[in-house]
């Protein structure tokens, strides 16, 4: 039983890995298909073959170009090259404000520009970002959120601008959203954490030791845990969740049953902690954008118990004689199974929020052993 269970878990793990890799490669928010080939424009002449190194050098004013890897590199200045494209990176000769005047440099154009504004990057140890509008080029400094809001002038983007960071990924997501957004919707960071507390009602199923009698014992305990979440889609409505959940089970129950011609009375007690590692896909629905959000989830859970006490007080009635005994026993060293749940989120300031959720799970071990439960969770998302 244990060998087949572990094989099943291994196959499921490989399936999740393959699924995650496929999503990474093919979802629009991650996989990008090149639209143009590499090229360089020298003195208004476009060359589609060649090698560019040191992109760009000399404080973004020089590059080194060779027609092939076998030829020597030629030093070219920003006055000689108007634009070039290398491995999805697109550079242009542009003027930027500098020290009260203007300076000509190579700027890298970020993807998904909108007609109202284009975002640019000045490469360096600490990149500097600019936004270009009809009124000119403006640096994204300490008040970059206000600058972006004024440049894009779209109230639907205000919640997204609040969480935008001055880096390529965040700014490109902002530009792409500005191209597509048509109605209000909830925005979230790509990666979020949600520590939570809660209450769990659990039922343990097992066989009474030295018998074929199946029993169930129910108990409740506090629940503690943390959930890590990574959003997989451009619209931030599908996420992959991996977490840890700790619960404590401490309960006992009394059972009367027949075994052959004898009647048995068993008082079974269980005391153990359960550490679960749930992996789930979660889908979101906006109830009121940026305020209330509903989600449903389904996934897989692997659970590791830590046993303190497992035992049974037993009385066996044989004719007019009663034989009493106390026995300890063992249970499975791991459980696995499915989990699913629903929840609602209430967003607070700066895209933090409260999460109210219910998660149902059933994980199975060896020989009809299982743990199933319903856990209420109250978490803080940040």
Short mmCIF file of C-alpha atoms in Angstrom, two decimals:
data_model
loop_
_atom_site.label_atom_id
_atom_site.label_comp_id
_atom_site.label_asym_id
_atom_site.label_seq_id
_atom_site.Cartn_x
_atom_site.Cartn_y
_atom_site.Cartn_z
CA UNK A 1 0.00 0.00 0.00
CA UNK A 2 2.73 2.50 0.96
CA UNK A 3 4.74 1.78 -2.21
CA UNK A 4 1.76 2.34 -4.51
CA UNK A 5 0.81 5.50 -2.60
CA UNK A 6 4.29 6.97 -2.98
CA UNK A 7 4.31 6.08 -6.69
CA UNK A 8 1.01 7.87 -7.12
CA UNK A 9 2.33 10.92 -5.26
CA UNK A 10 5.46 10.92 -7.44
CA UNK A 11 3.40 10.79 -10.62
CA UNK A 12 1.16 13.59 -9.37
CA UNK A 13 4.21 15.69 -8.50
CA UNK A 14 5.59 15.20 -12.03
CA UNK A 15 2.20 16.22 -13.44
CA UNK A 16 2.19 19.44 -11.40
CA UNK A 17 5.75 20.25 -12.51
CA UNK A 18 4.84 19.70 -16.17
CA UNK A 19 1.67 21.78 -15.79
CA UNK A 20 3.58 24.64 -14.15
CA UNK A 21 6.24 24.62 -16.87
CA UNK A 22 3.59 24.61 -19.56
CA UNK A 23 1.83 27.58 -18.00
CA UNK A 24 5.13 29.45 -17.73
CA UNK A 25 5.92 28.89 -21.41
CA UNK A 26 2.52 29.40 -22.96
CA UNK A 27 0.48 31.83 -20.89
CA UNK A 28 0.46 35.33 -22.42
CA UNK A 29 1.73 36.89 -19.18
CA UNK A 30 4.97 34.90 -19.38
CA UNK A 31 5.72 33.45 -22.79
CA UNK A 32 6.65 36.06 -25.38
CA UNK A 33 6.94 35.33 -29.11
CA UNK A 34 9.48 37.46 -31.01
CA UNK A 35 7.72 39.69 -33.50
CA UNK A 36 10.80 41.09 -35.24
CA UNK A 37 14.30 39.93 -36.06
CA UNK A 38 17.39 41.61 -34.66
CA UNK A 39 18.73 44.56 -36.64
CA UNK A 40 20.81 47.72 -36.41
CA UNK A 41 20.40 51.03 -38.27
CA UNK A 42 23.67 52.78 -39.15
CA UNK A 43 23.48 56.09 -41.04
CA UNK A 44 19.89 55.29 -42.09
CA UNK A 45 20.97 51.87 -43.42
CA UNK A 46 19.34 48.86 -41.79
CA UNK A 47 21.48 45.78 -41.28
CA UNK A 48 19.68 42.59 -40.23
CA UNK A 49 22.82 40.57 -39.50
CA UNK A 50 25.60 41.21 -37.03
CA UNK A 51 26.68 41.02 -33.42
CA UNK A 52 26.34 43.78 -30.82
CA UNK A 53 28.21 43.71 -27.52
CA UNK A 54 28.41 46.01 -24.49
CA UNK A 55 24.79 47.14 -24.69
CA UNK A 56 25.26 50.09 -24.43
CA UNK A 57 28.75 51.20 -23.28
CA UNK A 58 30.27 54.54 -22.26
CA UNK A 59 27.29 55.75 -20.26
CA UNK A 60 24.82 54.62 -22.94
CA UNK A 61 26.49 56.51 -25.81
CA UNK A 62 28.54 53.75 -27.53
CA UNK A 63 28.05 50.20 -28.81
CA UNK A 64 30.41 47.72 -30.47
CA UNK A 65 29.23 46.06 -33.69
CA UNK A 66 30.62 43.33 -35.99
CA UNK A 67 29.07 41.96 -39.16
CA UNK A 68 29.96 38.44 -37.95
CA UNK A 69 31.62 36.77 -34.99
CA UNK A 70 34.80 36.30 -37.04
CA UNK A 71 35.22 40.02 -37.76
CA UNK A 72 36.63 42.67 -35.46
CA UNK A 73 34.19 44.85 -33.55
CA UNK A 74 33.64 48.41 -34.72
CA UNK A 75 33.06 51.19 -32.20
CA UNK A 76 29.88 53.13 -33.01
CA UNK A 77 28.60 56.22 -31.23
CA UNK A 78 25.06 57.34 -30.60
CA UNK A 79 25.46 59.91 -33.40
CA UNK A 80 26.04 57.10 -35.91
CA UNK A 81 23.36 54.60 -34.83
CA UNK A 82 19.70 55.61 -34.70
CA UNK A 83 18.30 52.33 -33.38
CA UNK A 84 19.02 48.64 -32.91
CA UNK A 85 17.24 45.53 -31.67
CA UNK A 86 18.95 42.62 -29.93
CA UNK A 87 17.14 39.62 -28.40
CA UNK A 88 13.80 41.33 -27.79
CA UNK A 89 15.48 44.50 -26.52
CA UNK A 90 14.84 47.59 -28.64
CA UNK A 91 17.10 50.67 -28.36
CA UNK A 92 16.68 54.16 -29.85
CA UNK A 93 18.69 57.34 -29.99
CA UNK A 94 16.82 59.77 -27.73
CA UNK A 95 17.31 63.06 -25.92
CA UNK A 96 16.88 63.08 -22.16
CA UNK A 97 16.88 65.99 -19.69
CA UNK A 98 20.25 66.24 -17.96
CA UNK A 99 21.61 68.96 -15.69
CA UNK A 100 19.27 71.65 -16.95
CA UNK A 101 19.96 70.74 -20.59
CA UNK A 102 19.56 67.83 -22.99
CA UNK A 103 21.78 64.80 -23.61
CA UNK A 104 21.65 62.26 -26.43
CA UNK A 105 21.86 58.59 -25.34
CA UNK A 106 20.65 55.11 -26.23
CA UNK A 107 17.39 54.41 -24.41
CA UNK A 108 15.77 50.99 -24.24
CA UNK A 109 12.08 51.08 -25.13
CA UNK A 110 9.89 49.03 -22.82
CA UNK A 111 7.25 46.89 -24.46
CA UNK A 112 3.51 47.56 -24.85
CA UNK A 113 3.71 51.35 -25.31
CA UNK A 114 0.40 53.23 -25.49
CA UNK A 115 -0.29 56.20 -27.77
CA UNK A 116 -0.44 58.57 -24.79
CA UNK A 117 2.87 57.54 -23.23
CA UNK A 118 5.99 55.48 -23.95
CA UNK A 119 8.20 54.14 -21.18
CA UNK A 120 11.98 54.17 -21.56
CA UNK A 121 14.91 52.75 -19.61
CA UNK A 122 18.41 54.18 -19.25
CA UNK A 123 20.57 51.14 -18.55
CA UNK A 124 23.11 51.21 -15.75
CA UNK A 125 23.96 49.75 -12.37
CA UNK A 126 20.81 51.48 -11.14
CA UNK A 127 18.42 51.84 -14.11
CA UNK A 128 16.62 55.15 -14.63
CA UNK A 129 13.17 55.18 -16.20
CA UNK A 130 11.49 57.87 -18.28
CA UNK A 131 8.02 58.47 -19.66
CA UNK A 132 7.57 60.24 -23.00
CA UNK A 133 4.37 62.06 -23.85
CA UNK A 134 3.40 64.76 -26.33
CA UNK A 135 4.87 67.33 -23.93
CA UNK A 136 8.29 65.66 -23.89
CA UNK A 137 10.48 63.29 -21.87
CA UNK A 138 10.17 63.18 -18.08
CA UNK A 139 12.17 61.14 -15.58
CA UNK A 140 10.31 58.79 -13.23
CA UNK A 141 11.80 59.95 -9.94
CA UNK A 142 10.66 59.71 -6.36
CA UNK A 143 7.14 60.84 -7.36
CA UNK A 144 6.94 58.39 -10.26
CA UNK A 145 3.41 57.24 -9.40
CA UNK A 146 2.07 60.80 -9.70
CA UNK A 147 4.01 61.24 -12.96
CA UNK A 148 2.57 58.02 -14.40
CA UNK A 149 -0.97 58.90 -13.34
CA UNK A 150 -0.72 62.30 -15.02
CA UNK A 151 0.88 60.85 -18.17
CA UNK A 152 -1.60 58.02 -18.69
CA UNK A 153 -4.64 60.01 -17.47
CA UNK A 154 -6.87 56.95 -17.05
CA UNK A 155 -8.77 56.61 -13.74
CA UNK A 156 -9.12 52.84 -14.31
CA UNK A 157 -5.34 52.55 -13.90
CA UNK A 158 -5.08 54.39 -10.58
CA UNK A 159 -5.35 51.18 -8.43
CA UNK A 160 -2.65 49.53 -10.56
CA UNK A 161 -0.33 52.56 -10.43
CA UNK A 162 -0.51 52.39 -6.62
CA UNK A 163 1.28 49.02 -6.66
CA UNK A 164 3.53 49.67 -9.68
CA UNK A 165 7.25 49.45 -9.00
CA UNK A 166 10.08 51.14 -10.97
CA UNK A 167 11.27 47.98 -12.72
CA UNK A 168 10.86 46.42 -16.17
CA UNK A 169 8.28 43.78 -15.26
CA UNK A 170 6.01 46.11 -13.32
CA UNK A 171 6.16 48.98 -15.82
CA UNK A 172 5.59 46.70 -18.82
CA UNK A 173 2.56 45.20 -17.08
CA UNK A 174 1.23 48.73 -16.54
CA UNK A 175 1.70 49.59 -20.23
CA UNK A 176 0.07 46.38 -21.40
CA UNK A 177 -2.88 46.91 -19.09
CA UNK A 178 -3.27 50.50 -20.33
CA UNK A 179 -3.65 49.04 -23.84
CA UNK A 180 -6.40 46.61 -22.90
CA UNK A 181 -8.38 47.76 -19.86
CA UNK A 182 -12.01 48.60 -20.63
CA UNK A 183 -13.68 48.41 -17.23
CA UNK A 184 -12.65 48.44 -13.54
CA UNK A 185 -11.06 45.26 -12.22
CA UNK A 186 -9.01 44.16 -9.23
CA UNK A 187 -5.24 44.34 -9.45
CA UNK A 188 -2.85 42.31 -7.35
CA UNK A 189 0.87 41.88 -7.01
CA UNK A 190 2.32 38.88 -8.82
CA UNK A 191 3.49 37.23 -5.60
CA UNK A 192 1.62 37.56 -2.29
CA UNK A 193 1.72 35.95 1.15
CA UNK A 194 -1.24 35.32 3.43
CA UNK A 195 -0.58 34.19 7.03
CA UNK A 196 -3.79 33.01 8.68
CA UNK A 197 -5.39 31.67 11.82
CA UNK A 198 -8.54 29.60 11.98
CA UNK A 199 -10.58 26.78 13.35
CA UNK A 200 -10.65 23.21 12.03
CA UNK A 201 -13.26 20.50 12.53
CA UNK A 202 -11.73 17.12 11.70
CA UNK A 203 -12.78 13.49 11.51
CA UNK A 204 -10.30 10.60 11.67
CA UNK A 205 -11.23 7.22 10.26
CA UNK A 206 -9.37 4.02 11.19
CA UNK A 207 -9.74 0.36 12.15
CA UNK A 208 -9.94 -0.57 15.83
CA UNK A 209 -6.68 -2.41 16.65
CA UNK A 210 -6.88 -6.20 16.19
CA UNK A 211 -10.29 -6.00 14.55
CA UNK A 212 -12.04 -5.21 11.29
CA UNK A 213 -14.29 -2.60 12.93
CA UNK A 214 -14.18 0.75 11.09
CA UNK A 215 -14.67 3.77 13.35
CA UNK A 216 -14.65 7.54 13.06
CA UNK A 217 -13.56 10.01 15.75
CA UNK A 218 -14.33 13.71 15.48
CA UNK A 219 -12.55 16.61 17.13
CA UNK A 220 -11.71 20.27 16.61
CA UNK A 221 -8.68 22.46 17.07
CA UNK A 222 -7.15 25.82 16.15
CA UNK A 223 -5.42 26.09 12.78
CA UNK A 224 -2.35 28.13 11.88
CA UNK A 225 -0.66 28.53 8.54
CA UNK A 226 0.64 30.59 5.67
CA UNK A 227 -0.24 30.61 1.98
CA UNK A 228 2.04 31.71 -0.85
CA UNK A 229 0.38 32.74 -4.10
CA UNK A 230 1.69 33.41 -7.61
CA UNK A 231 -0.65 34.84 -10.25
CA UNK A 232 -0.33 33.14 -13.63
CA UNK A 233 -2.48 35.20 -15.97
CA UNK A 234 -2.37 38.74 -17.27
CA UNK A 235 -5.77 39.56 -15.75
CA UNK A 236 -4.64 38.33 -12.29
CA UNK A 237 -7.62 35.98 -11.96
CA UNK A 238 -5.82 32.59 -11.84
CA UNK A 239 -3.15 31.74 -9.29
CA UNK A 240 -1.06 28.84 -8.03
CA UNK A 241 -1.07 28.45 -4.25
CA UNK A 242 1.35 26.55 -2.03
CA UNK A 243 1.07 26.65 1.75
CA UNK A 244 1.58 25.13 5.17
CA UNK A 245 -1.24 24.40 7.61
CA UNK A 246 -0.85 23.17 11.19
CA UNK A 247 -3.68 21.61 13.21
CA UNK A 248 -3.90 19.67 16.48
CA UNK A 249 -6.17 16.64 16.94
CA UNK A 250 -6.94 15.45 20.49
CA UNK A 251 -10.13 13.41 20.94
CA UNK A 252 -11.50 10.07 22.06
CA UNK A 253 -14.71 8.11 21.60
CA UNK A 254 -16.43 4.98 22.91
CA UNK A 255 -17.50 2.12 20.62
CA UNK A 256 -19.46 -1.10 21.21
CA UNK A 257 -19.34 -3.85 18.56
CA UNK A 258 -19.47 -7.62 18.09
CA UNK A 259 -16.52 -9.84 17.27
CA UNK A 260 -17.69 -13.40 16.71
CA UNK A 261 -19.73 -14.40 19.75
CA UNK A 262 -18.08 -11.78 21.97
CA UNK A 263 -19.09 -8.24 22.65
CA UNK A 264 -16.34 -5.61 22.84
CA UNK A 265 -16.30 -2.10 24.27
CA UNK A 266 -13.42 0.11 23.12
CA UNK A 267 -12.49 3.60 24.28
CA UNK A 268 -10.14 4.89 21.51
CA UNK A 269 -8.06 8.04 22.02
CA UNK A 270 -5.94 9.97 19.51
CA UNK A 271 -3.54 12.84 20.11
CA UNK A 272 -1.41 14.14 17.22
CA UNK A 273 -0.54 17.21 15.16
CA UNK A 274 -0.99 17.37 11.40
CA UNK A 275 1.16 19.47 9.08
CA UNK A 276 -0.41 19.84 5.64
CA UNK A 277 1.20 21.08 2.43
CA UNK A 278 -1.70 22.03 0.12
CA UNK A 279 -1.10 22.88 -3.55
CA UNK A 280 -4.11 24.46 -5.23
CA UNK A 281 -5.24 26.41 -8.27
CA UNK A 282 -7.43 29.36 -7.38
CA UNK A 283 -9.80 31.32 -9.65
CA UNK A 284 -11.10 34.78 -8.75
CA UNK A 285 -14.30 36.68 -9.53
CA UNK A 286 -14.63 40.41 -8.95
CA UNK A 287 -17.65 41.29 -6.83
CA UNK A 288 -16.66 44.96 -6.54
CA UNK A 289 -13.29 45.72 -8.19
CA UNK A 290 -10.51 46.61 -5.75
CA UNK A 291 -12.85 46.06 -2.78
CA UNK A 292 -14.48 42.62 -2.75
CA UNK A 293 -13.35 39.47 -4.54
CA UNK A 294 -14.68 35.89 -4.50
CA UNK A 295 -12.58 32.81 -5.21
CA UNK A 296 -12.86 29.06 -5.60
CA UNK A 297 -9.98 26.60 -5.39
CA UNK A 298 -9.19 22.95 -5.92
CA UNK A 299 -5.96 21.07 -5.35
CA UNK A 300 -3.89 18.38 -3.72
CA UNK A 301 -2.74 18.09 -0.12
CA UNK A 302 0.11 16.11 1.43
CA UNK A 303 -0.07 15.70 5.21
CA UNK A 304 2.55 14.61 7.73
CA UNK A 305 1.31 13.61 11.22
CA UNK A 306 3.32 13.78 14.43
CA UNK A 307 1.81 11.31 16.90
CA UNK A 308 1.82 11.87 20.65
CA UNK A 309 -0.65 9.25 21.92
CA UNK A 310 -2.55 6.54 20.06
CA UNK A 311 -4.27 3.99 22.23
CA UNK A 312 -7.39 2.06 23.20
CA UNK A 313 -8.91 0.88 26.50
CA UNK A 314 -10.80 -2.29 25.69
CA UNK A 315 -13.25 -4.55 27.49
CA UNK A 316 -14.03 -8.00 26.04
CA UNK A 317 -17.13 -9.79 27.34
CA UNK A 318 -16.69 -13.58 27.25
CA UNK A 319 -19.68 -15.39 28.83
CA UNK A 320 -19.70 -14.04 32.40
CA UNK A 321 -16.10 -12.84 32.31
CA UNK A 322 -14.79 -9.42 31.26
CA UNK A 323 -11.20 -9.13 30.06
CA UNK A 324 -9.82 -5.59 30.06
CA UNK A 325 -6.69 -4.33 28.33
CA UNK A 326 -4.89 -1.19 27.25
CA UNK A 327 -3.12 -1.17 23.89
CA UNK A 328 -1.17 1.33 21.86
CA UNK A 329 -1.14 1.19 18.07
CA UNK A 330 0.33 2.88 15.01
CA UNK A 331 -1.17 4.82 12.12
CA UNK A 332 0.10 5.94 8.70
CA UNK A 333 3.23 8.08 8.57
CA UNK A 334 1.77 10.25 5.78
CA UNK A 335 -1.55 11.07 4.13
CA UNK A 336 -2.46 12.53 0.75
CA UNK A 337 -5.62 13.53 -1.05
CA UNK A 338 -7.74 16.33 -2.45
CA UNK A 339 -8.73 19.71 -1.08
CA UNK A 340 -11.10 22.40 -2.28
CA UNK A 341 -12.54 25.59 -0.93
CA UNK A 342 -14.17 28.97 -1.36
CA UNK A 343 -13.47 32.37 0.08
CA UNK A 344 -13.89 36.11 -0.15
CA UNK A 345 -11.33 38.90 0.07
CA UNK A 346 -11.80 42.43 1.36
CA UNK A 347 -9.10 44.73 0.02
CA UNK A 348 -7.66 47.41 2.27
CA UNK A 349 -5.20 50.22 1.54
CA UNK A 350 -2.14 49.60 -0.66
CA UNK A 351 -3.67 46.34 -1.92
CA UNK A 352 -3.40 44.55 1.37
CA UNK A 353 -6.50 42.69 2.38
CA UNK A 354 -8.43 40.39 4.69
CA UNK A 355 -9.22 36.86 3.51
CA UNK A 356 -12.15 34.81 4.79
CA UNK A 357 -12.02 31.22 3.55
CA UNK A 358 -13.34 27.70 3.98
CA UNK A 359 -11.20 24.74 2.91
CA UNK A 360 -12.46 21.14 2.84
CA UNK A 361 -9.93 18.33 2.64
CA UNK A 362 -9.73 14.55 2.78
CA UNK A 363 -6.33 12.85 2.94
CA UNK A 364 -5.93 9.08 3.05
CA UNK A 365 -3.26 6.80 4.47
CA UNK A 366 -2.99 3.02 4.77
CA UNK A 367 -5.77 0.46 5.39
CA UNK A 368 -8.90 2.62 5.47
CA UNK A 369 -7.18 5.38 7.47
CA UNK A 370 -8.05 8.95 6.59
CA UNK A 371 -8.34 12.45 7.97
CA UNK A 372 -10.98 14.78 6.64
CA UNK A 373 -11.90 18.22 7.83
CA UNK A 374 -13.33 21.65 7.24
CA UNK A 375 -11.12 24.59 8.16
CA UNK A 376 -12.23 28.19 8.54
CA UNK A 377 -9.42 30.64 7.82
CA UNK A 378 -8.98 34.33 8.55
CA UNK A 379 -5.88 35.72 6.89
CA UNK A 380 -4.07 38.95 6.17
CA UNK A 381 -2.87 39.27 2.56
CA UNK A 382 0.14 41.40 1.68
#
